[in-house]
Each structure stands twice: as C-alpha cells, then as structure tokens.
Amino acid sequence: GAVVSQHPSWVICKSGTSVKIECRSLDFQATTMFWYRQFPKQSLMLMATSNEGSKATYEQGVEKDKFLINHASLTLSTLTVTSAHPEDSSFYICSARERTGFYEQYFGPGTRLTVT
Amino acid sequence: KNQVEQSPQSLIILEGKNCTLQCNYTVSPFSNLRWYKQDTGRGPVSLTIMTFSENTKSNGRYTATLDADTKQSSLHITASQLSDSASYICVVRGFSGNTPLVFGKGTRLSVIA
C-alpha cells in the first residue's frame, strides 16, 4: 500500500525556537495533504489542509502565523511550528490523499514534539 | 452537524477473547466508512474501508459491518492478541471526494494475558 513518511519522528526543542516537520508521500502523488494534532487519549484534530501550489486552509482556532504550512510539490508538505511554547507539545500527524481514484487518504507515522 | 460517536470509550479483554466495537455516525450524504488501528505513538493504519453498499468486510481477524440505513458500524475482533491493544478509530467520509474525514474519538482496547 501507499506509504507516507514523516521526519523527524520525535523532536525536543526549547521554548521560542521553531521546528520544521516534513511529510512525504513515497510512492504516490498527493495533491492534498492534511495536518492533524493529537493530544493524549484524544482523537486526531484537523489543523489545516494544504493543496500543492496554493495556500493552506486552516481550521478555526488554528493560528496560521504560528503553524506555517508549505506544500511545494506533489510529494512533500512541511509544517513549521514557529516560536514554539510548551503548550504546542503534541503528536503531529500528516496525511496525504491520492490525486485520483478512491481519493484514499494515508497517514504518516506521526511526529512527537516536546517543547521545554 | 456531522458527527461520529464510538463506544465503548475503553475496553479491557482477556487474550483470546472476542470483542465488538461500535460506531454511530450522522454524516450525510455518506461515501465510505473506515476503521483504523492506532498504536500508541504511531499514526493510524487502515483496517477496512466500506462504501454504503457494503454490509460486511473482513481483514484477517477483523470484521467490520455497516448498516447505512441506521448509520451504524461495528468492528469485531476475534481471538484477540496482546498486539491488538491499541485505539480503534471510526472515520467517515462524506459524499464528495474533497470532503474532510470526520473522526470518532476512538475506542481504547487493552488485551491482557
């Protein structure tokens, strides 16, 4: 099946710094990629939807200036958490949707962000 | 409002036993329903995908059922194994291919020896 990778798988950073998370679709092209955040024992919460070559669409309550999303190609999207704070510590999961067919959506393995 | 409700919230069963997880949804119009398994600290992995015309679909020891009339689905796990311990998430997609997925909160299953 299709594979979505994320890098890094975990990261620890100091408060005030920025962190970039990469999401790649390894064997298919994804016009649309999604970024989710998941807190402990909670379900996935959609943060934003990004379409290749255009600006991301953010869900209500998600600060676009804090969570910068770039979808530069059909296989790569990045999420940058700017000026991170401890409350940004969470599990970030990306998902990529196929361009054609069933519009199947595949999830990455997630990135654990800890801000100290 | 499109919603997906799962029950129970958590479940503990003995290894080797069977269990059934429930999912009720209000998403309409409806395209497909998916069950995902999410291990702690990992991304969700698809178990089954069912369209509105399908009633049952199996994947090994996992069997999903769907009643599109009552908007209910279930995931049955037979002969549970310790490795089945995970969160099981029911996810529904609306009719349009561009419709965002609607996630349930998941059922946390613990299989104990």
PDB file of C-alpha atoms in Angstrom:
ATOM      1  CA  GLY A   1       0.000   0.000   0.000  1.00  0.00           C
ATOM      2  CA  ALA A   2       0.899   3.645  -0.227  1.00  0.00           C
ATOM      3  CA  VAL A   3       3.395   4.977   2.276  1.00  0.00           C
ATOM      4  CA  VAL A   4       3.583   8.351   3.950  1.00  0.00           C
ATOM      5  CA  SER A   5       6.683   9.250   5.907  1.00  0.00           C
ATOM      6  CA  GLN A   6       7.328  11.951   8.460  1.00  0.00           C
ATOM      7  CA  HIS A   7      10.562  13.396   9.678  1.00  0.00           C
ATOM      8  CA  PRO A   8      11.596  13.679  12.385  1.00  0.00           C
ATOM      9  CA  SER A   9       9.708  11.041  14.335  1.00  0.00           C
ATOM     10  CA  TRP A  10      10.329  12.952  17.533  1.00  0.00           C
ATOM     11  CA  VAL A  11      11.888  16.287  18.425  1.00  0.00           C
ATOM     12  CA  ILE A  12      12.626  18.215  21.573  1.00  0.00           C
ATOM     13  CA  CYS A  13      13.128  21.942  21.312  1.00  0.00           C
ATOM     14  CA  LYS A  14      13.419  24.925  23.599  1.00  0.00           C
ATOM     15  CA  SER A  15      10.645  27.409  24.036  1.00  0.00           C
ATOM     16  CA  GLY A  16      10.839  30.202  21.490  1.00  0.00           C
ATOM     17  CA  THR A  17      12.536  28.213  18.768  1.00  0.00           C
ATOM     18  CA  SER A  18      10.993  26.971  15.523  1.00  0.00           C
ATOM     19  CA  VAL A  19      10.617  23.387  14.411  1.00  0.00           C
ATOM     20  CA  LYS A  20      10.003  22.038  10.921  1.00  0.00           C
ATOM     21  CA  ILE A  21       8.262  18.724  10.292  1.00  0.00           C
ATOM     22  CA  GLU A  22       8.332  17.087   6.872  1.00  0.00           C
ATOM     23  CA  CYS A  23       5.672  14.880   5.360  1.00  0.00           C
ATOM     24  CA  ARG A  24       6.332  12.901   2.202  1.00  0.00           C
ATOM     25  CA  SER A  25       4.223  10.595   0.080  1.00  0.00           C
ATOM     26  CA  LEU A  26       6.732   7.982  -1.005  1.00  0.00           C
ATOM     27  CA  ASP A  27       5.061   6.133  -3.854  1.00  0.00           C
ATOM     28  CA  PHE A  28       2.170   8.275  -4.965  1.00  0.00           C
ATOM     29  CA  GLN A  29       1.362  11.871  -5.750  1.00  0.00           C
ATOM     30  CA  ALA A  30      -0.754  13.807  -3.324  1.00  0.00           C
ATOM     31  CA  THR A  31      -2.474  16.959  -4.446  1.00  0.00           C
ATOM     32  CA  THR A  32      -3.809  17.426  -0.953  1.00  0.00           C
ATOM     33  CA  MET A  33      -2.141  16.882   2.382  1.00  0.00           C
ATOM     34  CA  PHE A  34      -3.585  17.288   5.840  1.00  0.00           C
ATOM     35  CA  TRP A  35      -2.012  18.120   9.172  1.00  0.00           C
ATOM     36  CA  TYR A  36      -3.511  16.833  12.392  1.00  0.00           C
ATOM     37  CA  ARG A  37      -2.671  17.302  16.031  1.00  0.00           C
ATOM     38  CA  GLN A  38      -3.412  14.712  18.651  1.00  0.00           C
ATOM     39  CA  PHE A  39      -3.296  15.172  22.402  1.00  0.00           C
ATOM     40  CA  PRO A  40      -3.021  12.186  24.758  1.00  0.00           C
ATOM     41  CA  LYS A  41      -6.077   9.961  24.716  1.00  0.00           C
ATOM     42  CA  GLN A  42      -7.794  12.258  22.232  1.00  0.00           C
ATOM     43  CA  SER A  43      -8.674  11.722  18.600  1.00  0.00           C
ATOM     44  CA  LEU A  44      -6.989  13.447  15.706  1.00  0.00           C
ATOM     45  CA  MET A  45      -7.865  17.112  15.254  1.00  0.00           C
ATOM     46  CA  LEU A  46      -7.526  18.576  11.790  1.00  0.00           C
ATOM     47  CA  MET A  47      -5.331  21.660  11.824  1.00  0.00           C
ATOM     48  CA  ALA A  48      -5.087  22.538   8.168  1.00  0.00           C
ATOM     49  CA  THR A  49      -5.475  21.309   4.630  1.00  0.00           C
ATOM     50  CA  SER A  50      -2.811  22.087   2.089  1.00  0.00           C
ATOM     51  CA  ASN A  51      -3.069  21.863  -1.664  1.00  0.00           C
ATOM     52  CA  GLU A  52       0.023  21.730  -3.809  1.00  0.00           C
ATOM     53  CA  GLY A  53       0.990  25.152  -5.028  1.00  0.00           C
ATOM     54  CA  SER A  54      -1.573  27.112  -3.055  1.00  0.00           C
ATOM     55  CA  LYS A  55      -2.063  28.476   0.436  1.00  0.00           C
ATOM     56  CA  ALA A  56      -3.177  26.156   3.184  1.00  0.00           C
ATOM     57  CA  THR A  57      -6.666  26.305   4.622  1.00  0.00           C
ATOM     58  CA  TYR A  58      -6.647  26.412   8.405  1.00  0.00           C
ATOM     59  CA  GLU A  59      -9.322  25.149  10.730  1.00  0.00           C
ATOM     60  CA  GLN A  60     -10.979  27.553  13.102  1.00  0.00           C
ATOM     61  CA  GLY A  61      -8.813  28.317  16.088  1.00  0.00           C
ATOM     62  CA  VAL A  62      -5.526  27.334  14.431  1.00  0.00           C
ATOM     63  CA  GLU A  63      -3.091  30.235  14.094  1.00  0.00           C
ATOM     64  CA  LYS A  64      -1.754  30.325  10.554  1.00  0.00           C
ATOM     65  CA  ASP A  65       1.169  32.534  11.544  1.00  0.00           C
ATOM     66  CA  LYS A  66       2.219  30.047  14.166  1.00  0.00           C
ATOM     67  CA  PHE A  67       1.789  26.879  12.145  1.00  0.00           C
ATOM     68  CA  LEU A  68       3.300  27.579   8.736  1.00  0.00           C
ATOM     69  CA  ILE A  69       2.466  25.051   6.058  1.00  0.00           C
ATOM     70  CA  ASN A  70       4.204  24.740   2.726  1.00  0.00           C
ATOM     71  CA  HIS A  71       3.141  22.248   0.072  1.00  0.00           C
ATOM     72  CA  ALA A  72       5.795  22.821  -2.552  1.00  0.00           C
ATOM     73  CA  SER A  73       5.429  19.604  -4.516  1.00  0.00           C
ATOM     74  CA  LEU A  74       3.075  16.694  -5.044  1.00  0.00           C
ATOM     75  CA  THR A  75       5.058  14.579  -2.607  1.00  0.00           C
ATOM     76  CA  LEU A  76       6.173  16.989   0.104  1.00  0.00           C
ATOM     77  CA  SER A  77       4.460  19.180   2.663  1.00  0.00           C
ATOM     78  CA  THR A  78       6.095  20.837   5.645  1.00  0.00           C
ATOM     79  CA  LEU A  79       4.702  22.143   8.912  1.00  0.00           C
ATOM     80  CA  THR A  80       6.766  24.708  10.792  1.00  0.00           C
ATOM     81  CA  VAL A  81       5.854  25.449  14.371  1.00  0.00           C
ATOM     82  CA  THR A  82       7.171  28.953  14.958  1.00  0.00           C
ATOM     83  CA  SER A  83       8.148  30.334  18.357  1.00  0.00           C
ATOM     84  CA  ALA A  84       7.153  27.093  19.989  1.00  0.00           C
ATOM     85  CA  HIS A  85       5.755  27.055  23.507  1.00  0.00           C
ATOM     86  CA  PRO A  86       5.228  24.138  25.893  1.00  0.00           C
ATOM     87  CA  GLU A  87       1.522  24.079  25.055  1.00  0.00           C
ATOM     88  CA  ASP A  88       2.482  23.230  21.466  1.00  0.00           C
ATOM     89  CA  SER A  89       3.830  19.919  22.686  1.00  0.00           C
ATOM     90  CA  SER A  90       1.753  17.303  20.963  1.00  0.00           C
ATOM     91  CA  PHE A  91       1.712  14.486  18.437  1.00  0.00           C
ATOM     92  CA  TYR A  92       1.534  15.838  14.894  1.00  0.00           C
ATOM     93  CA  ILE A  93       0.306  13.541  12.135  1.00  0.00           C
ATOM     94  CA  CYS A  94       0.205  14.272   8.442  1.00  0.00           C
ATOM     95  CA  SER A  95      -1.953  12.590   5.866  1.00  0.00           C
ATOM     96  CA  ALA A  96      -1.751  12.538   2.091  1.00  0.00           C
ATOM     97  CA  ARG A  97      -4.623  11.975  -0.290  1.00  0.00           C
ATOM     98  CA  GLU A  98      -4.262  10.371  -3.674  1.00  0.00           C
ATOM     99  CA  ARG A  99      -4.889  12.513  -6.702  1.00  0.00           C
ATOM    100  CA  THR A 100      -7.160  10.021  -8.395  1.00  0.00           C
ATOM    101  CA  GLY A 101      -9.361   7.017  -7.919  1.00  0.00           C
ATOM    102  CA  PHE A 102     -10.801   6.479  -4.492  1.00  0.00           C
ATOM    103  CA  TYR A 103      -9.183   9.601  -3.029  1.00  0.00           C
ATOM    104  CA  GLU A 104      -7.689   7.280  -0.470  1.00  0.00           C
ATOM    105  CA  GLN A 105      -6.034   9.077   2.412  1.00  0.00           C
ATOM    106  CA  TYR A 106      -2.919   7.628   4.027  1.00  0.00           C
ATOM    107  CA  PHE A 107      -1.474   8.661   7.348  1.00  0.00           C
ATOM    108  CA  GLY A 108       2.111   9.207   8.354  1.00  0.00           C
ATOM    109  CA  PRO A 109       3.622   7.677  11.494  1.00  0.00           C
ATOM    110  CA  GLY A 110       3.462  10.953  13.401  1.00  0.00           C
ATOM    111  CA  THR A 111       5.967  13.323  14.984  1.00  0.00           C
ATOM    112  CA  ARG A 112       6.173  13.759  18.736  1.00  0.00           C
ATOM    113  CA  LEU A 113       7.038  17.378  19.577  1.00  0.00           C
ATOM    114  CA  THR A 114       8.124  18.279  23.077  1.00  0.00           C
ATOM    115  CA  VAL A 115       8.801  21.922  23.876  1.00  0.00           C
ATOM    116  CA  THR A 116      10.749  22.555  27.056  1.00  0.00           C
TER     117      THR A 116
ATOM    118  CA  LYS B   1     -23.655  18.600  12.277  1.00  0.00           C
ATOM    119  CA  ASN B   2     -21.543  15.692  11.018  1.00  0.00           C
ATOM    120  CA  GLN B   3     -20.516  13.529  13.938  1.00  0.00           C
ATOM    121  CA  VAL B   4     -19.069  10.100  14.627  1.00  0.00           C
ATOM    122  CA  GLU B   5     -19.683   8.525  18.025  1.00  0.00           C
ATOM    123  CA  GLN B   6     -17.854   5.449  19.233  1.00  0.00           C
ATOM    124  CA  SER B   7     -18.495   3.110  22.111  1.00  0.00           C
ATOM    125  CA  PRO B   8     -17.240   1.947  24.435  1.00  0.00           C
ATOM    126  CA  GLN B   9     -14.635   4.586  25.191  1.00  0.00           C
ATOM    127  CA  SER B  10     -12.318   1.905  26.519  1.00  0.00           C
ATOM    128  CA  LEU B  11     -12.357  -1.861  26.839  1.00  0.00           C
ATOM    129  CA  ILE B  12     -10.249  -4.470  28.573  1.00  0.00           C
ATOM    130  CA  ILE B  13     -10.442  -8.093  27.456  1.00  0.00           C
ATOM    131  CA  LEU B  14      -8.511 -11.279  28.044  1.00  0.00           C
ATOM    132  CA  GLU B  15      -6.236 -12.606  25.365  1.00  0.00           C
ATOM    133  CA  GLY B  16      -8.066 -14.998  23.069  1.00  0.00           C
ATOM    134  CA  LYS B  17     -11.478 -13.450  23.650  1.00  0.00           C
ATOM    135  CA  ASN B  18     -13.605 -11.702  21.038  1.00  0.00           C
ATOM    136  CA  CYS B  19     -14.900  -8.158  21.208  1.00  0.00           C
ATOM    137  CA  THR B  20     -17.073  -5.769  19.232  1.00  0.00           C
ATOM    138  CA  LEU B  21     -16.629  -2.026  18.929  1.00  0.00           C
ATOM    139  CA  GLN B  22     -19.456   0.261  17.880  1.00  0.00           C
ATOM    140  CA  CYS B  23     -19.641   3.344  15.697  1.00  0.00           C
ATOM    141  CA  ASN B  24     -22.662   5.572  15.028  1.00  0.00           C
ATOM    142  CA  TYR B  25     -22.479   8.437  12.576  1.00  0.00           C
ATOM    143  CA  THR B  26     -24.609  11.289  11.327  1.00  0.00           C
ATOM    144  CA  VAL B  27     -22.515  12.181   8.273  1.00  0.00           C
ATOM    145  CA  SER B  28     -24.798  12.656   5.292  1.00  0.00           C
ATOM    146  CA  PRO B  29     -24.562  12.200   2.408  1.00  0.00           C
ATOM    147  CA  PHE B  30     -22.188   9.374   3.083  1.00  0.00           C
ATOM    148  CA  SER B  31     -19.424   7.967   0.897  1.00  0.00           C
ATOM    149  CA  ASN B  32     -17.449   5.489   2.944  1.00  0.00           C
ATOM    150  CA  LEU B  33     -16.582   4.432   6.451  1.00  0.00           C
ATOM    151  CA  ARG B  34     -13.161   3.357   7.632  1.00  0.00           C
ATOM    152  CA  TRP B  35     -11.799   1.658  10.675  1.00  0.00           C
ATOM    153  CA  TYR B  36      -8.241   2.485  11.690  1.00  0.00           C
ATOM    154  CA  LYS B  37      -5.964   0.970  14.282  1.00  0.00           C
ATOM    155  CA  GLN B  38      -3.644   3.368  16.039  1.00  0.00           C
ATOM    156  CA  ASP B  39      -0.875   2.057  18.231  1.00  0.00           C
ATOM    157  CA  THR B  40       0.376   4.399  20.931  1.00  0.00           C
ATOM    158  CA  GLY B  41       2.766   6.934  19.436  1.00  0.00           C
ATOM    159  CA  ARG B  42       2.069   5.867  15.866  1.00  0.00           C
ATOM    160  CA  GLY B  43      -0.095   7.075  13.026  1.00  0.00           C
ATOM    161  CA  PRO B  44      -3.414   5.394  12.163  1.00  0.00           C
ATOM    162  CA  VAL B  45      -3.322   2.321   9.953  1.00  0.00           C
ATOM    163  CA  SER B  46      -6.321   1.399   7.836  1.00  0.00           C
ATOM    164  CA  LEU B  47      -8.090  -1.860   8.672  1.00  0.00           C
ATOM    165  CA  THR B  48     -11.164  -1.688   6.445  1.00  0.00           C
ATOM    166  CA  ILE B  49     -12.951   0.694   4.113  1.00  0.00           C
ATOM    167  CA  MET B  50     -16.629   0.186   3.375  1.00  0.00           C
ATOM    168  CA  THR B  51     -18.862   2.006   0.940  1.00  0.00           C
ATOM    169  CA  PHE B  52     -22.559   2.498   1.563  1.00  0.00           C
ATOM    170  CA  SER B  53     -23.395  -0.598  -0.491  1.00  0.00           C
ATOM    171  CA  GLU B  54     -21.245  -2.962   1.540  1.00  0.00           C
ATOM    172  CA  ASN B  55     -22.543  -4.727   4.646  1.00  0.00           C
ATOM    173  CA  THR B  56     -19.523  -6.727   5.772  1.00  0.00           C
ATOM    174  CA  LYS B  57     -15.819  -6.665   5.133  1.00  0.00           C
ATOM    175  CA  SER B  58     -13.120  -8.771   6.726  1.00  0.00           C
ATOM    176  CA  ASN B  59      -9.410  -8.299   7.145  1.00  0.00           C
ATOM    177  CA  GLY B  60      -7.931 -11.275   8.929  1.00  0.00           C
ATOM    178  CA  ARG B  61      -9.306 -11.356  12.461  1.00  0.00           C
ATOM    179  CA  TYR B  62     -11.069  -8.022  11.936  1.00  0.00           C
ATOM    180  CA  THR B  63     -14.617  -7.961  10.560  1.00  0.00           C
ATOM    181  CA  ALA B  64     -16.446  -4.701  10.002  1.00  0.00           C
ATOM    182  CA  THR B  65     -20.173  -4.398   9.433  1.00  0.00           C
ATOM    183  CA  LEU B  66     -22.142  -1.472   8.136  1.00  0.00           C
ATOM    184  CA  ASP B  67     -25.838  -0.620   8.229  1.00  0.00           C
ATOM    185  CA  ALA B  68     -26.228   2.506   6.126  1.00  0.00           C
ATOM    186  CA  ASP B  69     -29.920   2.754   6.992  1.00  0.00           C
ATOM    187  CA  THR B  70     -29.349   3.062  10.724  1.00  0.00           C
ATOM    188  CA  LYS B  71     -25.927   4.698  10.242  1.00  0.00           C
ATOM    189  CA  GLN B  72     -24.184   2.169  12.414  1.00  0.00           C
ATOM    190  CA  SER B  73     -20.998   0.204  12.031  1.00  0.00           C
ATOM    191  CA  SER B  74     -19.195  -2.315  14.161  1.00  0.00           C
ATOM    192  CA  LEU B  75     -15.725  -3.785  14.263  1.00  0.00           C
ATOM    193  CA  HIS B  76     -15.461  -7.332  15.542  1.00  0.00           C
ATOM    194  CA  ILE B  77     -12.115  -8.699  16.629  1.00  0.00           C
ATOM    195  CA  THR B  78     -11.833 -12.439  17.035  1.00  0.00           C
ATOM    196  CA  ALA B  79      -9.300 -14.398  19.067  1.00  0.00           C
ATOM    197  CA  SER B  80      -7.705 -11.229  20.381  1.00  0.00           C
ATOM    198  CA  GLN B  81      -3.948 -10.985  20.775  1.00  0.00           C
ATOM    199  CA  LEU B  82      -1.838  -8.803  23.008  1.00  0.00           C
ATOM    200  CA  SER B  83      -0.756  -6.876  19.916  1.00  0.00           C
ATOM    201  CA  ASP B  84      -4.360  -5.850  19.322  1.00  0.00           C
ATOM    202  CA  SER B  85      -4.018  -3.394  22.215  1.00  0.00           C
ATOM    203  CA  ALA B  86      -4.475  -0.022  20.534  1.00  0.00           C
ATOM    204  CA  SER B  87      -7.014   2.672  19.788  1.00  0.00           C
ATOM    205  CA  TYR B  88      -9.547   1.849  17.108  1.00  0.00           C
ATOM    206  CA  ILE B  89     -10.886   4.844  15.285  1.00  0.00           C
ATOM    207  CA  CYS B  90     -14.011   5.013  13.132  1.00  0.00           C
ATOM    208  CA  VAL B  91     -13.751   7.588  10.358  1.00  0.00           C
ATOM    209  CA  VAL B  92     -16.453   8.640   7.923  1.00  0.00           C
ATOM    210  CA  ARG B  93     -16.140  10.473   4.636  1.00  0.00           C
ATOM    211  CA  GLY B  94     -18.949  12.484   3.117  1.00  0.00           C
ATOM    212  CA  PHE B  95     -20.056  12.062  -0.450  1.00  0.00           C
ATOM    213  CA  SER B  96     -17.674  14.463  -2.173  1.00  0.00           C
ATOM    214  CA  GLY B  97     -14.112  13.327  -2.669  1.00  0.00           C
ATOM    215  CA  ASN B  98     -12.927  16.613  -1.235  1.00  0.00           C
ATOM    216  CA  THR B  99     -14.953  16.305   1.950  1.00  0.00           C
ATOM    217  CA  PRO B 100     -12.778  16.179   5.085  1.00  0.00           C
ATOM    218  CA  LEU B 101     -12.825  12.998   7.100  1.00  0.00           C
ATOM    219  CA  VAL B 102     -14.922  13.000  10.276  1.00  0.00           C
ATOM    220  CA  PHE B 103     -13.170  11.174  13.107  1.00  0.00           C
ATOM    221  CA  GLY B 104     -14.611   9.377  16.083  1.00  0.00           C
ATOM    222  CA  LYS B 105     -12.794   9.698  19.394  1.00  0.00           C
ATOM    223  CA  GLY B 106     -11.779   6.066  19.256  1.00  0.00           C
ATOM    224  CA  THR B 107     -12.081   3.043  21.491  1.00  0.00           C
ATOM    225  CA  ARG B 108      -9.022   2.202  23.520  1.00  0.00           C
ATOM    226  CA  LEU B 109      -8.662  -1.580  23.628  1.00  0.00           C
ATOM    227  CA  SER B 110      -6.404  -3.315  26.094  1.00  0.00           C
ATOM    228  CA  VAL B 111      -5.806  -7.027  25.693  1.00  0.00           C
ATOM    229  CA  ILE B 112      -4.332  -8.634  28.787  1.00  0.00           C
ATOM    230  CA  ALA B 113      -2.831 -12.059  29.377  1.00  0.00           C
TER     231      ALA B 113
END
